[in-house]
Amino acid sequence: MNDRDELAYRAALMHYVQDETMESIASKLKISRSTVSRLIDLARVRGYIQFQAHPPAGESAQLRADVARTFGVNVTVVPIAPRIRGKGRLEAVAALAGNVIAGAIEPGITVGIAWGNTLSAVARHLVPKPVTGATVVQLNGAVNSRSSGILYAGTLLEAFGEAYRADVQHFPVPAFFDYAETKQALWRERAVKNVLELQQQADLAIFSVGTMAMENPSMVYAHGYISPDDLAEMRERGIVGDVCTVLIRADGTWEDLEMNARASGPTPTALSKIPRRICVVSGTDKAWPLLGALRAGVVTDLVVDEDCAAQLLKINAQRV
């Protein structure tokens, strides 16, 4: 730690732990107030100061206990004020997810990352935690008929890499192939096999679920990844969404769906072999695909807003 880092740590400690004002810190360290502010920001970016959230007891605590008991997963329920909707709700869930994820990061870890609106929000709220020997690997391709997807997915992965000082491994393949045979051929290529093997070695996976809800479809259904004809067929077959671009029904089944032979993401079987799997979900429109993901057994840790958690329990009770 150099002199500036040491000073940043001292300033942050005085502010957050000793509850001293900016003016008091500036006086004691003989620096300006603006410098104190910059040093505290530096301490947060470098991970010298980290935070944990502890939701209060009440409705969220009961929801947390009910979801955990029903599905056998570790649950963090995010309380959301009634006036907060849409992006505000997503940002609140993503902010708490950033803390949960930081707690799972350790030296030598390999982290598999999916992509989408939720993971993009999570990437904005990562808690810096530099560790040695960490690797971040992309779990599913982002190329589609309109875009290479490389800039989007790359920016997301680089945010995780920077937060944990991790090496980053991209996966520049289509989200969905036009032909299963093309995927099978590409999967035999040595460069692609190396990424697939790294995915299989992951200690931690971070992902969300995609929803086909007409009013608020996830990125994979609204940005050229799937044709209108395929979307119509998916609805006829009872598909409610996806996990890492692998399509699922509400009952957790996925094996007989033809499109999954063309999907680039890990199947639920492969995903469930990763020891810890954090799923981040925001919004009641994702309750159905979340139910499918939980029934498919791909989730060990869930970060979810309280409205979605309540809706999840409601539809699960219907025994669909």
Short mmCIF file of C-alpha atoms in Angstrom, two decimals:
data_model
loop_
_atom_site.label_atom_id
_atom_site.label_comp_id
_atom_site.label_asym_id
_atom_site.label_seq_id
_atom_site.Cartn_x
_atom_site.Cartn_y
_atom_site.Cartn_z
CA MET A 1 0.00 0.00 0.00
CA ASN A 2 1.50 3.36 -1.06
CA ASP A 3 1.23 6.61 0.90
CA ARG A 4 -1.93 7.77 -0.88
CA ASP A 5 -3.64 4.42 -0.37
CA GLU A 6 -2.68 4.48 3.31
CA LEU A 7 -4.09 7.99 3.64
CA ALA A 8 -7.30 6.91 1.84
CA TYR A 9 -7.72 4.04 4.26
CA ARG A 10 -7.18 6.29 7.28
CA ALA A 11 -9.66 8.88 6.01
CA ALA A 12 -12.33 6.27 5.30
CA LEU A 13 -11.80 4.63 8.68
CA MET A 14 -12.17 7.96 10.46
CA HIS A 15 -15.31 8.82 8.51
CA TYR A 16 -17.21 5.51 8.55
CA VAL A 17 -15.97 3.84 11.74
CA GLN A 18 -15.09 6.76 14.00
CA ASP A 19 -17.99 8.88 12.65
CA GLU A 20 -15.85 11.98 12.14
CA THR A 21 -16.92 14.81 9.85
CA MET A 22 -15.08 15.76 6.68
CA GLU A 23 -13.93 18.95 8.36
CA SER A 24 -12.54 17.10 11.37
CA ILE A 25 -10.66 14.62 9.16
CA ALA A 26 -9.26 17.43 7.02
CA SER A 27 -8.01 19.23 10.11
CA LYS A 28 -6.37 16.16 11.64
CA LEU A 29 -4.75 15.00 8.39
CA LYS A 30 -3.84 18.57 7.38
CA ILE A 31 -5.47 18.30 3.97
CA SER A 32 -8.44 20.02 2.31
CA ARG A 33 -12.02 18.84 2.67
CA SER A 34 -12.22 18.10 -1.06
CA THR A 35 -9.12 15.91 -0.75
CA VAL A 36 -10.78 14.00 2.10
CA SER A 37 -13.79 13.35 -0.11
CA ARG A 38 -11.60 12.07 -2.95
CA LEU A 39 -9.61 9.85 -0.58
CA ILE A 40 -12.79 8.28 0.82
CA ASP A 41 -14.02 7.59 -2.72
CA LEU A 42 -10.64 6.01 -3.49
CA ALA A 43 -10.91 3.78 -0.43
CA ARG A 44 -14.29 2.51 -1.59
CA VAL A 45 -13.06 1.89 -5.15
CA ARG A 46 -9.99 0.01 -3.89
CA GLY A 47 -12.11 -2.08 -1.53
CA TYR A 48 -10.47 -0.85 1.68
CA ILE A 49 -13.92 -0.10 3.07
CA GLN A 50 -16.82 -2.48 2.38
CA PHE A 51 -20.42 -2.54 3.52
CA GLN A 52 -22.97 -5.18 4.38
CA ALA A 53 -26.73 -4.70 4.37
CA HIS A 54 -28.89 -6.25 7.08
CA PRO A 55 -32.59 -5.88 6.25
CA PRO A 56 -34.88 -5.28 9.25
CA ALA A 57 -37.25 -7.89 10.58
CA GLY A 58 -40.80 -7.72 9.27
CA GLU A 59 -42.57 -8.63 6.04
CA SER A 60 -39.31 -9.05 4.11
CA ALA A 61 -37.94 -11.35 6.80
CA GLN A 62 -41.05 -13.54 6.58
CA LEU A 63 -40.85 -13.65 2.79
CA ARG A 64 -37.19 -14.56 3.04
CA ALA A 65 -37.96 -17.43 5.39
CA ASP A 66 -40.87 -18.69 3.27
CA VAL A 67 -38.92 -18.66 -0.01
CA ALA A 68 -35.89 -20.29 1.63
CA ARG A 69 -38.00 -23.04 3.16
CA THR A 70 -40.06 -23.66 0.00
CA PHE A 71 -37.18 -23.86 -2.45
CA GLY A 72 -34.18 -24.74 -0.29
CA VAL A 73 -32.05 -21.75 -1.27
CA ASN A 74 -30.28 -18.89 0.51
CA VAL A 75 -32.43 -15.79 0.05
CA THR A 76 -31.95 -12.04 0.29
CA VAL A 77 -35.25 -10.15 -0.06
CA VAL A 78 -34.89 -6.47 -0.93
CA PRO A 79 -37.56 -4.17 0.58
CA ILE A 80 -38.89 -1.74 -2.01
CA ALA A 81 -40.95 1.37 -1.28
CA PRO A 82 -44.33 1.31 -3.10
CA ARG A 83 -43.48 4.46 -5.08
CA ILE A 84 -40.38 2.86 -6.61
CA ARG A 85 -40.94 1.15 -9.94
CA GLY A 86 -39.00 -0.08 -12.95
CA LYS A 87 -35.40 1.07 -13.04
CA GLY A 88 -35.42 2.26 -9.43
CA ARG A 89 -36.48 -1.18 -8.27
CA LEU A 90 -33.81 -2.84 -10.41
CA GLU A 91 -31.10 -0.52 -9.09
CA ALA A 92 -32.06 -1.26 -5.47
CA VAL A 93 -31.89 -5.02 -6.07
CA ALA A 94 -28.62 -4.67 -7.99
CA ALA A 95 -27.05 -2.61 -5.20
CA LEU A 96 -27.74 -5.28 -2.60
CA ALA A 97 -26.64 -8.01 -5.01
CA GLY A 98 -23.29 -6.25 -5.35
CA ASN A 99 -22.71 -6.75 -1.63
CA VAL A 100 -23.82 -10.39 -1.71
CA ILE A 101 -21.49 -11.12 -4.62
CA ALA A 102 -18.54 -9.39 -2.91
CA GLY A 103 -18.98 -11.73 0.03
CA ALA A 104 -18.53 -14.71 -2.29
CA ILE A 105 -15.35 -13.46 -3.99
CA GLU A 106 -12.08 -14.96 -2.75
CA PRO A 107 -8.54 -15.50 -4.10
CA GLY A 108 -8.25 -17.98 -6.96
CA ILE A 109 -11.98 -17.99 -7.71
CA THR A 110 -13.42 -18.52 -11.20
CA VAL A 111 -16.68 -16.64 -11.74
CA GLY A 112 -19.11 -17.37 -14.57
CA ILE A 113 -21.10 -14.30 -15.68
CA ALA A 114 -24.25 -14.20 -17.80
CA TRP A 115 -25.51 -10.98 -19.41
CA GLY A 116 -28.72 -8.97 -19.64
CA ASN A 117 -30.39 -5.89 -18.18
CA THR A 118 -30.16 -7.17 -14.61
CA LEU A 119 -26.47 -8.09 -14.80
CA SER A 120 -25.72 -4.73 -16.41
CA ALA A 121 -27.30 -3.07 -13.36
CA VAL A 122 -25.36 -5.34 -11.01
CA ALA A 123 -22.14 -4.38 -12.79
CA ARG A 124 -22.81 -0.74 -11.85
CA HIS A 125 -23.05 -1.64 -8.16
CA LEU A 126 -20.15 -4.03 -7.67
CA VAL A 127 -18.25 -3.62 -4.44
CA PRO A 128 -14.53 -3.53 -5.29
CA LYS A 129 -12.69 -6.46 -3.77
CA PRO A 130 -9.30 -7.01 -5.41
CA VAL A 131 -8.14 -10.61 -4.99
CA THR A 132 -5.27 -12.61 -6.45
CA GLY A 133 -5.72 -15.23 -9.13
CA ALA A 134 -9.40 -14.56 -9.91
CA THR A 135 -10.89 -15.24 -13.34
CA VAL A 136 -14.17 -14.03 -14.85
CA VAL A 137 -15.63 -16.03 -17.75
CA GLN A 138 -18.63 -15.27 -19.94
CA LEU A 139 -21.27 -18.01 -19.70
CA ASN A 140 -23.32 -17.43 -22.85
CA GLY A 141 -22.82 -15.80 -26.21
CA ALA A 142 -24.26 -12.37 -27.03
CA VAL A 143 -23.98 -12.25 -30.84
CA ASN A 144 -27.29 -11.80 -32.69
CA SER A 145 -28.60 -10.91 -36.14
CA ARG A 146 -28.33 -7.17 -35.44
CA SER A 147 -25.09 -6.90 -33.49
CA SER A 148 -21.92 -8.74 -32.57
CA GLY A 149 -22.80 -8.18 -28.90
CA ILE A 150 -19.08 -8.01 -28.16
CA LEU A 151 -19.01 -4.39 -26.95
CA TYR A 152 -22.03 -4.88 -24.69
CA ALA A 153 -20.97 -8.17 -23.12
CA GLY A 154 -17.35 -7.06 -23.03
CA THR A 155 -18.14 -3.90 -21.08
CA LEU A 156 -20.14 -5.91 -18.56
CA LEU A 157 -17.40 -8.48 -18.05
CA GLU A 158 -14.69 -5.85 -17.81
CA ALA A 159 -16.59 -4.22 -14.94
CA PHE A 160 -16.45 -7.49 -13.00
CA GLY A 161 -12.81 -7.95 -13.93
CA GLU A 162 -11.90 -4.47 -12.70
CA ALA A 163 -13.84 -4.83 -9.45
CA TYR A 164 -12.00 -8.02 -8.47
CA ARG A 165 -8.72 -7.50 -10.40
CA ALA A 166 -9.60 -10.67 -12.30
CA ASP A 167 -8.54 -11.99 -15.70
CA VAL A 168 -11.45 -11.86 -18.17
CA GLN A 169 -12.34 -14.55 -20.71
CA HIS A 170 -14.87 -13.58 -23.38
CA PHE A 171 -17.14 -15.97 -25.29
CA PRO A 172 -17.77 -14.33 -28.71
CA VAL A 173 -20.37 -16.74 -30.11
CA PRO A 174 -24.08 -16.32 -30.99
CA ALA A 175 -26.64 -16.33 -28.20
CA PHE A 176 -28.62 -18.73 -30.39
CA PHE A 177 -27.23 -20.51 -33.44
CA ASP A 178 -29.35 -20.83 -36.57
CA TYR A 179 -28.47 -24.51 -36.78
CA ALA A 180 -27.63 -26.98 -34.02
CA GLU A 181 -25.07 -28.54 -36.36
CA THR A 182 -23.16 -25.25 -36.55
CA LYS A 183 -22.97 -25.07 -32.77
CA GLN A 184 -21.78 -28.68 -32.53
CA ALA A 185 -19.03 -28.00 -35.05
CA LEU A 186 -17.88 -24.81 -33.33
CA TRP A 187 -17.91 -26.54 -29.93
CA ARG A 188 -15.20 -28.87 -31.28
CA GLU A 189 -12.83 -25.98 -32.02
CA ARG A 190 -9.93 -25.81 -29.57
CA ALA A 191 -10.37 -22.09 -28.73
CA VAL A 192 -14.05 -22.59 -27.93
CA LYS A 193 -13.40 -25.80 -25.99
CA ASN A 194 -10.96 -23.90 -23.78
CA VAL A 195 -13.69 -21.42 -22.80
CA LEU A 196 -16.22 -24.22 -22.24
CA GLU A 197 -13.77 -26.01 -19.97
CA LEU A 198 -13.18 -22.80 -18.01
CA GLN A 199 -16.95 -22.41 -17.58
CA GLN A 200 -17.09 -25.94 -16.19
CA GLN A 201 -14.37 -25.07 -13.67
CA ALA A 202 -16.32 -22.09 -12.29
CA ASP A 203 -16.74 -21.86 -8.53
CA LEU A 204 -19.45 -19.22 -8.74
CA ALA A 205 -22.09 -18.34 -11.34
CA ILE A 206 -23.96 -15.02 -11.43
CA PHE A 207 -27.07 -14.70 -13.59
CA SER A 208 -30.69 -13.61 -13.75
CA VAL A 209 -33.72 -15.05 -15.54
CA GLY A 210 -35.17 -13.74 -18.77
CA THR A 211 -38.91 -13.08 -19.08
CA MET A 212 -41.13 -13.26 -22.17
CA ALA A 213 -43.73 -10.95 -20.57
CA MET A 214 -45.25 -8.84 -23.34
CA GLU A 215 -45.15 -5.57 -21.36
CA ASN A 216 -41.52 -5.84 -20.31
CA PRO A 217 -39.62 -8.54 -22.20
CA SER A 218 -36.00 -9.25 -21.33
CA MET A 219 -33.21 -8.32 -23.69
CA VAL A 220 -33.00 -11.73 -25.32
CA TYR A 221 -36.64 -11.45 -26.49
CA ALA A 222 -36.63 -7.80 -27.54
CA HIS A 223 -33.30 -7.15 -29.27
CA GLY A 224 -33.09 -9.47 -32.25
CA TYR A 225 -31.91 -12.63 -30.57
CA ILE A 226 -35.04 -14.62 -31.36
CA SER A 227 -37.28 -14.37 -34.44
CA PRO A 228 -41.01 -13.59 -34.16
CA ASP A 229 -41.83 -17.09 -35.45
CA ASP A 230 -39.67 -18.67 -32.76
CA LEU A 231 -41.30 -16.48 -30.10
CA ALA A 232 -44.77 -17.60 -31.16
CA GLU A 233 -43.71 -21.25 -31.06
CA MET A 234 -42.11 -20.78 -27.63
CA ARG A 235 -45.35 -19.47 -26.17
CA GLU A 236 -47.25 -22.41 -27.63
CA ARG A 237 -44.83 -24.79 -25.95
CA GLY A 238 -45.30 -23.26 -22.51
CA ILE A 239 -41.90 -21.56 -22.27
CA VAL A 240 -41.85 -18.79 -19.65
CA GLY A 241 -38.30 -17.51 -20.05
CA ASP A 242 -34.69 -18.55 -19.91
CA VAL A 243 -31.61 -19.01 -17.75
CA CYS A 244 -28.37 -18.10 -19.55
CA THR A 245 -30.35 -18.28 -22.85
CA VAL A 246 -31.50 -21.85 -22.15
CA LEU A 247 -35.29 -21.87 -22.37
CA ILE A 248 -37.39 -23.25 -19.52
CA ARG A 249 -41.01 -23.93 -18.61
CA ALA A 250 -42.57 -23.04 -15.28
CA ASP A 251 -42.19 -26.63 -14.12
CA GLY A 252 -38.43 -26.46 -14.67
CA THR A 253 -38.33 -28.70 -17.75
CA TRP A 254 -36.14 -27.77 -20.70
CA GLU A 255 -34.60 -30.95 -22.16
CA ASP A 256 -37.11 -31.54 -25.00
CA LEU A 257 -37.04 -27.98 -26.38
CA GLU A 258 -35.45 -27.92 -29.84
CA MET A 259 -34.17 -24.36 -29.51
CA ASN A 260 -32.01 -25.36 -26.56
CA ALA A 261 -29.86 -27.41 -28.93
CA ARG A 262 -29.03 -24.05 -30.56
CA ALA A 263 -28.53 -22.07 -27.32
CA SER A 264 -24.98 -21.12 -26.32
CA GLY A 265 -25.43 -21.02 -22.56
CA PRO A 266 -24.86 -23.87 -20.09
CA THR A 267 -27.82 -26.19 -19.62
CA PRO A 268 -29.42 -26.37 -16.16
CA THR A 269 -27.62 -29.68 -15.71
CA ALA A 270 -24.24 -28.09 -16.43
CA LEU A 271 -25.06 -24.94 -14.45
CA SER A 272 -26.08 -26.94 -11.38
CA LYS A 273 -22.58 -28.43 -11.20
CA ILE A 274 -21.14 -25.02 -10.30
CA PRO A 275 -20.91 -25.02 -6.48
CA ARG A 276 -22.50 -21.61 -5.83
CA ARG A 277 -25.04 -19.97 -8.14
CA ILE A 278 -26.35 -16.46 -7.38
CA CYS A 279 -29.54 -15.49 -9.20
CA VAL A 280 -30.54 -11.80 -9.14
CA VAL A 281 -34.17 -10.98 -9.97
CA SER A 282 -36.19 -7.75 -10.03
CA GLY A 283 -39.87 -7.30 -10.91
CA THR A 284 -43.00 -9.43 -10.67
CA ASP A 285 -42.90 -10.15 -14.41
CA LYS A 286 -39.94 -12.43 -13.68
CA ALA A 287 -41.77 -14.56 -11.12
CA TRP A 288 -42.71 -17.24 -13.65
CA PRO A 289 -39.21 -17.79 -15.13
CA LEU A 290 -37.78 -17.60 -11.61
CA LEU A 291 -40.14 -20.40 -10.58
CA GLY A 292 -38.88 -22.45 -13.51
CA ALA A 293 -35.25 -21.78 -12.58
CA LEU A 294 -35.84 -22.78 -8.96
CA ARG A 295 -37.65 -25.95 -9.96
CA ALA A 296 -34.82 -26.75 -12.37
CA GLY A 297 -32.41 -26.60 -9.42
CA VAL A 298 -30.03 -23.99 -10.84
CA VAL A 299 -30.16 -21.53 -7.91
CA THR A 300 -28.31 -21.76 -4.60
CA ASP A 301 -28.55 -18.06 -3.65
CA LEU A 302 -31.36 -15.69 -4.61
CA VAL A 303 -31.45 -11.88 -4.42
CA VAL A 304 -35.00 -10.72 -5.18
CA ASP A 305 -37.31 -7.79 -4.45
CA GLU A 306 -40.18 -8.42 -2.04
CA ASP A 307 -42.98 -8.06 -4.61
CA CYS A 308 -41.43 -10.69 -6.87
CA ALA A 309 -40.84 -12.96 -3.86
CA ALA A 310 -44.50 -12.67 -2.87
CA GLN A 311 -45.65 -13.35 -6.43
CA LEU A 312 -43.31 -16.34 -6.64
CA LEU A 313 -44.84 -17.92 -3.55
CA LYS A 314 -48.35 -17.22 -4.87
CA ILE A 315 -47.90 -18.92 -8.23
CA ASN A 316 -45.95 -21.81 -6.69
CA ALA A 317 -48.95 -22.49 -4.43
CA GLN A 318 -51.05 -22.94 -7.57
CA ARG A 319 -49.06 -26.11 -8.28
CA VAL A 320 -48.64 -25.25 -11.94
#
